[in-house]
Amino acid sequence: MSYFVDKKGYYGEFGGAFIPEMLYPNVKELEDNYLKIMQEPSFQKEFQELLKEYVGRPTPLYFAKRLSEKYKTKIYLKREDLCHTGAHKINNTIGQILVAKKLGKTRVIAETGAGQHGVATATVCALMGIECVVYMGEIDIARQAPNVARMKMLGAKVVPALSGSRTLKDATNEAIRDWINNPINTHYIIGSVVGPHPYPDMVARFQSVISEEIKKQLLEKEQTENPDYVIACVGGGSNAAGAFYHYLDEEKVNLIAVEAAGLGIHSGESAATSILGKEGVIHGSKTLLMQSEDGQITEPYSISAGLDYPGIGPLHAHLYRSKRAEFISITDAEAMTAGLELCELEGIIPAIESAHALAVFNMKKFKESDVVVLNLSGRGDKDLDTYVKYFKL
Ligand SMILES: *Cc1c(COP(=O)(O)O)cnc(C)c1O
């Protein structure tokens, strides 16, 4: 069983590139070039330098003593919350902006839901002096005002998507339309391990720096590269893909993917994609997605804006089907409690996305000797309003 992408862009039965014919040349150009570019020494030099000097890598692997005492197991936090812009997303946008430059592109487009990927894209475009257009649903623009302000400060143009439910999937449709109309000068930066091949593989490779670092850091701290468990939350799946990547073939390392159950898996207000999802095609890739009987994509819900995506990346659909990873879903209430607990025990305010992963410690018992690495995907500054209102602080 392979957990890596095959020549045709599939993970087991999932993946591929289901795209309109007019998009074919754009995707083909990327597919033909991304591995070549990523292997060029000049690319690697610039990428590694920016990860170190601009993003602030390596991020610490922090032994969480008080959290470990409470749950009677050894817990390490991989501190992606300390990356520039406050989450792991910048690992990918740095990589893709360098690919765009190598392809001679002068303009970048992106879609964003909660605005975090839009901010990470606007950031690297400012860094490189490249024109940036971010598509965002009109509803999301209204509810994510601070991130809209950030993108504008960083010089991006934020274009509202006015069709359909006026959220993420409509913004994605607008971005695809733009790319079809501007195939020569424009690169489309997708923000997670989703979309047509080669995006899931390219994004996973850029995020794989997370598990590359975990291996080195754990060897120093525990005299072994391999923990017993790696835990990460899954929206589209990019931070989890990065944290799992170098462990996919280490069958002794248990992988736990955490999805948002919203108000409850069967409440009708959820984003527990693997459990509720059926096979279908979303954003150019065959995967598991939440859909009605007649195949209409269901609007997902989670208190965390970064997890309410109706699909998961094809790698994760494969990890679910093959049982290589265990999938656990966590409700809003469980995540919020776990988020507050990390503040109180460790002095770290986590993103609500990451708080879903933390809630696993209340769901599952680990052995005292287990070494558990949890990928803390982002910091909670963006979520303060939600925390304050929820706990009436
Ligand atoms: C966007 C985001 C996620 C979800 O995206 P993935 O691609 O699943 O990683 C998780 N955590 C944070 C902090 C995010 O900003």
Coordinates of C-alpha atoms and ligand atoms in Angstrom, one line a residue:
M1 CA 0.0 0.0 0.0
S2 CA 1.4 3.4 -1.0
Y3 CA 0.3 6.6 0.7
F4 CA 2.1 8.8 -1.8
V5 CA 0.7 10.1 -5.0
D6 CA 1.0 7.9 -8.1
K7 CA 2.0 8.9 -11.6
K8 CA -1.6 9.7 -12.5
G9 CA -2.2 11.9 -9.5
Y10 CA -4.1 9.4 -7.4
Y11 CA -3.9 8.3 -3.7
G12 CA -5.5 4.8 -3.9
E13 CA -8.9 5.6 -5.6
F14 CA -8.9 9.3 -4.7
G15 CA -7.4 12.4 -6.4
G16 CA -6.9 12.9 -10.1
A17 CA -7.6 16.1 -12.1
F18 CA -11.3 16.6 -13.0
I19 CA -11.1 20.0 -14.6
P20 CA -12.8 21.9 -17.4
E21 CA -11.0 21.5 -20.7
M22 CA -10.1 25.2 -20.7
L23 CA -8.1 24.8 -17.6
Y24 CA -6.1 21.9 -18.9
P25 CA -3.0 23.9 -20.2
N26 CA -2.6 25.7 -16.9
V27 CA -2.7 22.6 -14.8
K28 CA -0.5 20.7 -17.3
E29 CA 2.1 23.4 -17.1
L30 CA 2.2 23.0 -13.4
E31 CA 2.2 19.2 -13.4
D32 CA 5.1 19.1 -16.0
N33 CA 7.2 21.5 -14.0
Y34 CA 6.6 21.5 -10.2
L35 CA 8.9 18.6 -9.3
K36 CA 11.7 19.8 -11.6
I37 CA 11.5 23.3 -10.1
M38 CA 11.3 22.0 -6.5
Q39 CA 14.5 20.0 -7.0
E40 CA 16.5 22.9 -8.5
P41 CA 19.3 23.9 -6.0
S42 CA 18.5 27.6 -6.6
F43 CA 14.9 27.0 -5.6
Q44 CA 15.8 24.9 -2.5
K45 CA 18.3 27.6 -1.4
E46 CA 15.8 30.4 -1.6
F47 CA 13.0 28.3 -0.1
Q48 CA 15.1 27.1 2.9
E49 CA 16.4 30.6 3.5
L50 CA 13.0 32.2 3.6
L51 CA 11.6 29.4 5.8
K52 CA 14.4 30.2 8.3
E53 CA 14.8 34.0 8.1
Y54 CA 11.2 35.1 7.2
V55 CA 8.9 32.4 8.5
G56 CA 11.0 31.7 11.6
R57 CA 11.7 28.0 11.2
P58 CA 12.4 25.6 12.6
T59 CA 9.4 26.0 14.9
P60 CA 10.0 24.6 18.4
L61 CA 8.9 21.1 19.5
Y62 CA 7.8 22.0 22.9
F63 CA 7.3 19.5 25.7
A64 CA 4.0 20.5 27.4
K65 CA 4.8 19.6 31.0
R66 CA 1.5 20.6 32.7
L67 CA -0.7 19.2 29.9
S68 CA 1.3 16.0 30.1
E69 CA 0.8 15.7 33.8
K70 CA -2.9 16.2 33.5
Y71 CA -3.3 13.5 30.8
K72 CA -0.6 11.2 32.2
T73 CA 1.3 10.8 28.9
K74 CA 4.2 12.6 27.2
I75 CA 2.8 15.5 25.0
Y76 CA 4.9 17.5 22.6
L77 CA 3.4 20.5 20.8
K78 CA 4.8 21.3 17.3
R79 CA 4.6 25.1 17.4
E80 CA 3.3 26.1 14.0
D81 CA 1.5 28.9 15.8
L82 CA 4.9 30.7 16.0
C83 CA 5.3 30.9 12.2
H84 CA 5.1 34.4 10.7
T85 CA 1.3 35.2 10.2
G86 CA 0.4 32.8 12.9
A87 CA -0.1 29.5 11.3
H88 CA 1.4 26.8 9.0
K89 CA -0.3 28.2 5.9
I90 CA 2.8 30.3 5.0
N91 CA 5.0 27.2 4.5
N92 CA 2.9 26.5 1.4
T93 CA 2.5 30.1 0.1
I94 CA 6.2 30.7 0.3
G95 CA 6.8 27.5 -1.7
Q96 CA 4.1 28.3 -4.3
I97 CA 5.2 32.0 -4.9
L98 CA 8.7 30.7 -5.7
V99 CA 7.2 28.2 -8.1
A100 CA 5.2 31.0 -9.7
K101 CA 8.3 33.1 -10.1
K102 CA 10.2 30.2 -11.7
L103 CA 7.3 29.8 -14.2
G104 CA 7.6 33.4 -15.1
K105 CA 4.2 34.4 -13.6
T106 CA 3.6 38.1 -12.7
R107 CA 0.2 37.8 -11.1
V108 CA -1.2 35.6 -8.3
I109 CA -4.8 34.7 -7.5
A110 CA -6.2 32.8 -4.5
E111 CA -9.5 31.8 -2.9
T112 CA -10.1 32.2 0.8
G113 CA -12.9 31.3 3.2
A114 CA -11.9 32.5 6.7
G115 CA -9.2 34.7 5.2
Q116 CA -6.2 33.0 6.6
H117 CA -5.0 31.6 3.3
G118 CA -5.8 35.0 1.7
V119 CA -3.5 36.7 4.3
A120 CA -0.7 34.1 3.8
T121 CA -0.9 34.7 0.0
A122 CA -1.1 38.5 0.2
T123 CA 2.0 38.3 2.5
V124 CA 4.2 36.4 0.1
C125 CA 3.0 38.5 -2.8
A126 CA 4.0 41.7 -1.0
L127 CA 7.3 40.0 -0.2
M128 CA 8.0 39.4 -3.9
G129 CA 6.3 42.4 -5.3
I130 CA 3.8 40.4 -7.3
E131 CA 0.2 41.5 -8.0
C132 CA -2.3 39.7 -5.8
V133 CA -6.1 39.1 -6.2
V134 CA -8.0 37.2 -3.6
Y135 CA -11.5 35.9 -4.2
M136 CA -13.7 35.7 -1.1
G137 CA -17.5 35.1 -0.6
E138 CA -19.5 38.2 0.2
I139 CA -20.7 36.6 3.4
D140 CA -17.2 35.7 4.5
I141 CA -16.0 39.2 3.8
A142 CA -18.6 40.5 6.2
R143 CA -17.8 38.0 9.0
Q144 CA -14.0 38.0 8.6
A145 CA -13.4 41.7 8.6
P146 CA -10.0 41.7 10.4
N147 CA -8.5 39.4 7.7
V148 CA -9.9 41.5 4.9
A149 CA -8.2 44.5 6.5
R150 CA -4.9 42.6 6.7
M151 CA -5.1 41.6 3.0
K152 CA -5.7 45.2 2.0
M153 CA -2.8 46.4 4.2
L154 CA -0.6 44.0 2.4
G155 CA -1.7 45.4 -1.0
A156 CA -4.0 42.6 -2.2
K157 CA -7.2 43.3 -4.1
V158 CA -10.1 41.4 -2.4
V159 CA -12.9 40.6 -4.9
P160 CA -16.3 39.5 -3.5
A161 CA -17.9 36.4 -4.8
L162 CA -21.6 37.2 -5.2
S163 CA -23.0 34.0 -6.5
G164 CA -24.5 30.9 -4.8
S165 CA -24.1 30.8 -1.0
R166 CA -21.4 33.5 -1.3
T167 CA -18.9 31.5 0.7
L168 CA -15.7 29.5 0.0
K169 CA -16.9 27.3 -2.8
D170 CA -18.2 30.3 -4.7
A171 CA -14.9 32.1 -4.2
T172 CA -13.2 29.0 -5.6
N173 CA -15.4 29.1 -8.7
E174 CA -14.5 32.8 -9.3
A175 CA -10.8 32.0 -8.9
I176 CA -11.0 29.2 -11.5
R177 CA -12.9 31.5 -13.9
D178 CA -10.1 34.1 -13.5
W179 CA -7.4 31.5 -14.1
I180 CA -9.1 30.3 -17.3
N181 CA -9.1 33.9 -18.5
N182 CA -5.5 34.6 -17.5
P183 CA -3.6 31.4 -18.3
I184 CA -0.3 33.0 -19.3
N185 CA 0.7 35.4 -16.6
T186 CA -1.2 34.1 -13.6
H187 CA -0.5 31.4 -10.9
Y188 CA -3.4 30.1 -8.7
I189 CA -2.2 29.5 -5.2
I190 CA -4.4 26.9 -3.6
G191 CA -4.3 26.9 0.2
S192 CA -4.6 23.2 1.2
V193 CA -4.0 19.7 0.0
V194 CA -7.0 19.9 -2.2
G195 CA -7.7 20.7 -5.9
P196 CA -6.6 18.9 -9.1
H197 CA -3.3 17.0 -9.2
P198 CA -0.5 18.2 -8.8
Y199 CA -1.8 20.6 -6.0
P200 CA -2.4 18.0 -3.2
D201 CA 1.1 16.6 -3.7
M202 CA 2.8 20.0 -4.1
V203 CA 1.2 21.4 -1.0
A204 CA 2.0 18.3 1.0
R205 CA 5.6 18.5 0.0
F206 CA 5.8 22.2 1.1
Q207 CA 4.2 21.4 4.4
S208 CA 6.3 18.2 4.9
V209 CA 9.0 20.5 6.5
I210 CA 6.8 20.0 9.7
S211 CA 7.5 16.3 10.1
E212 CA 11.0 16.7 8.8
E213 CA 11.7 18.9 11.8
I214 CA 9.7 16.8 14.2
K215 CA 12.0 13.8 13.4
K216 CA 15.2 15.7 14.1
Q217 CA 13.8 17.4 17.2
L218 CA 12.4 14.2 18.7
L219 CA 15.7 12.4 18.1
E220 CA 17.4 15.0 20.3
K221 CA 14.7 14.9 23.0
E222 CA 13.6 11.2 23.1
Q223 CA 16.5 9.5 21.3
T224 CA 14.1 8.3 18.6
E225 CA 12.7 9.9 15.5
N226 CA 9.3 8.2 15.8
P227 CA 6.6 9.2 18.3
D228 CA 3.8 6.7 19.2
Y229 CA 1.2 9.2 17.9
V230 CA 0.9 12.2 15.7
I231 CA -2.3 14.3 16.0
A232 CA -3.5 17.1 13.7
C233 CA -6.7 18.8 12.8
V234 CA -8.1 18.5 9.3
G235 CA -9.9 21.2 7.3
G236 CA -8.6 20.5 3.8
G237 CA -5.8 18.6 5.4
S238 CA -2.5 20.6 4.8
N239 CA -1.2 20.9 8.3
A240 CA -2.0 17.2 9.0
A241 CA -0.4 16.2 5.7
G242 CA 2.8 18.1 6.7
A243 CA 2.8 16.5 10.2
F244 CA 2.2 13.0 8.9
Y245 CA 4.3 13.1 5.7
H246 CA 7.5 11.6 6.8
Y247 CA 5.6 9.1 9.0
L248 CA 3.3 7.7 6.4
D249 CA 5.4 4.6 5.8
E250 CA 6.3 4.2 9.5
E251 CA 3.4 1.9 10.4
K252 CA 4.3 2.0 14.1
V253 CA 3.6 5.7 14.2
N254 CA -0.2 6.0 14.8
L255 CA -1.7 9.0 12.9
I256 CA -4.8 10.7 14.3
A257 CA -6.8 13.1 12.0
V258 CA -9.3 15.3 13.8
E259 CA -12.3 16.7 12.1
A260 CA -14.9 19.3 13.2
A261 CA -18.2 17.7 14.3
G262 CA -19.8 21.2 14.8
L263 CA -22.9 20.8 16.9
G264 CA -22.7 17.0 16.6
I265 CA -21.9 14.5 13.8
H266 CA -25.6 13.9 13.0
S267 CA -26.9 17.3 13.9
G268 CA -27.0 18.5 10.3
E269 CA -24.5 21.3 11.4
S270 CA -21.1 19.6 11.1
A271 CA -18.0 19.3 9.0
A272 CA -17.1 15.7 9.8
T273 CA -16.3 15.0 6.2
S274 CA -14.8 11.5 6.4
I275 CA -17.6 10.0 8.4
L276 CA -20.5 11.8 6.6
G277 CA -18.9 12.1 3.2
K278 CA -19.4 10.1 0.1
E279 CA -17.3 9.8 -3.0
G280 CA -17.6 12.7 -5.3
V281 CA -15.7 15.4 -7.1
I282 CA -15.0 18.8 -5.6
H283 CA -12.6 21.4 -6.9
G284 CA -11.1 19.1 -9.4
S285 CA -10.4 16.1 -7.2
K286 CA -12.2 12.9 -6.5
T287 CA -12.5 12.6 -2.7
L288 CA -15.0 12.2 0.1
L289 CA -17.3 15.1 0.4
M290 CA -20.5 16.0 2.2
Q291 CA -23.4 15.9 -0.2
S292 CA -27.1 15.5 -0.4
E293 CA -28.9 12.4 -1.9
D294 CA -28.8 14.0 -5.4
G295 CA -25.1 15.0 -5.1
Q296 CA -25.4 18.6 -4.2
I297 CA -22.6 19.8 -1.9
T298 CA -23.8 20.3 1.6
E299 CA -22.9 23.6 3.4
P300 CA -20.6 22.6 6.3
Y301 CA -20.6 24.1 9.7
S302 CA -18.0 24.4 12.5
I303 CA -17.3 27.2 15.0
S304 CA -13.8 27.2 13.5
A305 CA -13.8 28.9 10.1
G306 CA -10.7 27.0 9.0
L307 CA -12.3 23.6 9.4
D308 CA -15.7 24.1 7.7
Y309 CA -14.7 22.7 4.3
P310 CA -17.2 20.2 2.8
G311 CA -14.4 17.9 1.4
I312 CA -11.1 16.6 2.5
G313 CA -7.9 16.2 0.4
P314 CA -7.6 13.0 -1.5
L315 CA -4.6 11.9 0.6
H316 CA -6.8 12.0 3.7
A317 CA -9.7 10.2 2.0
H318 CA -7.1 7.5 1.2
L319 CA -5.8 7.5 4.8
Y320 CA -9.4 7.1 6.0
R321 CA -10.4 4.3 3.6
S322 CA -7.1 2.4 4.2
K323 CA -7.4 2.9 7.9
R324 CA -3.8 4.2 8.0
A325 CA -5.1 7.1 10.1
E326 CA -7.7 7.1 12.8
F327 CA -10.3 9.8 12.3
I328 CA -11.9 11.4 15.3
S329 CA -14.5 14.2 15.3
I330 CA -14.7 16.9 17.9
T331 CA -17.7 19.2 18.6
D332 CA -17.5 22.9 19.0
A333 CA -18.0 22.6 22.8
E334 CA -15.2 20.0 23.2
A335 CA -12.8 22.1 21.1
M336 CA -13.6 25.4 23.0
T337 CA -13.0 23.7 26.3
A338 CA -9.7 22.2 25.2
G339 CA -8.6 25.6 23.8
L340 CA -9.2 27.3 27.1
E341 CA -7.5 24.5 28.9
L342 CA -4.3 25.0 26.9
C343 CA -4.4 28.7 27.9
E344 CA -4.7 27.8 31.6
L345 CA -2.1 25.0 31.6
E346 CA 0.5 26.2 29.2
G347 CA 0.0 29.9 28.6
I348 CA -0.7 29.3 24.9
I349 CA -3.8 30.6 23.1
P350 CA -4.5 28.1 20.3
A351 CA -6.4 28.7 17.1
I352 CA -9.8 27.0 17.4
E353 CA -8.8 24.7 14.6
S354 CA -5.9 23.4 16.7
A355 CA -8.1 23.2 19.8
H356 CA -10.0 20.5 18.0
A357 CA -6.8 18.4 17.9
L358 CA -6.2 19.1 21.6
A359 CA -9.7 17.8 22.6
V360 CA -8.5 14.3 21.6
F361 CA -6.9 14.0 25.1
N362 CA -10.4 14.0 26.6
M363 CA -11.6 11.4 24.1
K364 CA -8.8 8.9 24.1
K365 CA -6.6 7.4 26.8
F366 CA -2.8 7.3 26.1
K367 CA -0.3 5.2 27.9
E368 CA 2.1 6.9 30.4
S369 CA 5.1 5.9 28.2
D370 CA 3.5 7.1 24.9
V371 CA 5.2 10.0 23.1
V372 CA 2.4 12.0 21.5
V373 CA 3.2 14.9 19.1
L374 CA 0.3 17.3 18.5
N375 CA 0.6 19.8 15.6
L376 CA -0.5 23.1 17.0
S377 CA -1.4 24.5 13.6
G378 CA -2.0 28.2 14.6
R379 CA -2.4 30.8 17.2
G380 CA -5.7 32.0 18.6
D381 CA -5.4 35.8 18.2
K382 CA -7.8 35.7 15.3
D383 CA -10.3 33.8 17.4
L384 CA -10.3 36.0 20.5
D385 CA -13.8 37.4 19.8
T386 CA -15.2 33.9 19.4
Y387 CA -13.6 32.7 22.7
V388 CA -14.7 35.8 24.6
K389 CA -18.3 35.5 23.5
Y390 CA -18.4 31.7 24.0
F391 CA -17.1 31.8 27.6
K392 CA -18.7 35.2 28.4
L393 CA -15.2 36.4 29.6
Ligands
LIG1 C1 -6.6 26.9 7.7 C2 -6.2 26.4 9.0 C3 -6.4 25.0 9.3 C4 -7.1 24.0 8.3 O1 -6.5 23.8 7.1 P1 -5.7 22.5 6.8 O2 -5.4 22.6 5.3 O3 -6.5 21.4 7.1 O4 -4.4 22.5 7.6 C5 -6.1 24.5 10.5 N1 -5.5 25.3 11.5 C6 -5.3 26.6 11.2 C7 -4.7 27.5 12.3 C8 -5.6 27.2 10.0 O5 -5.4 28.5 9.8

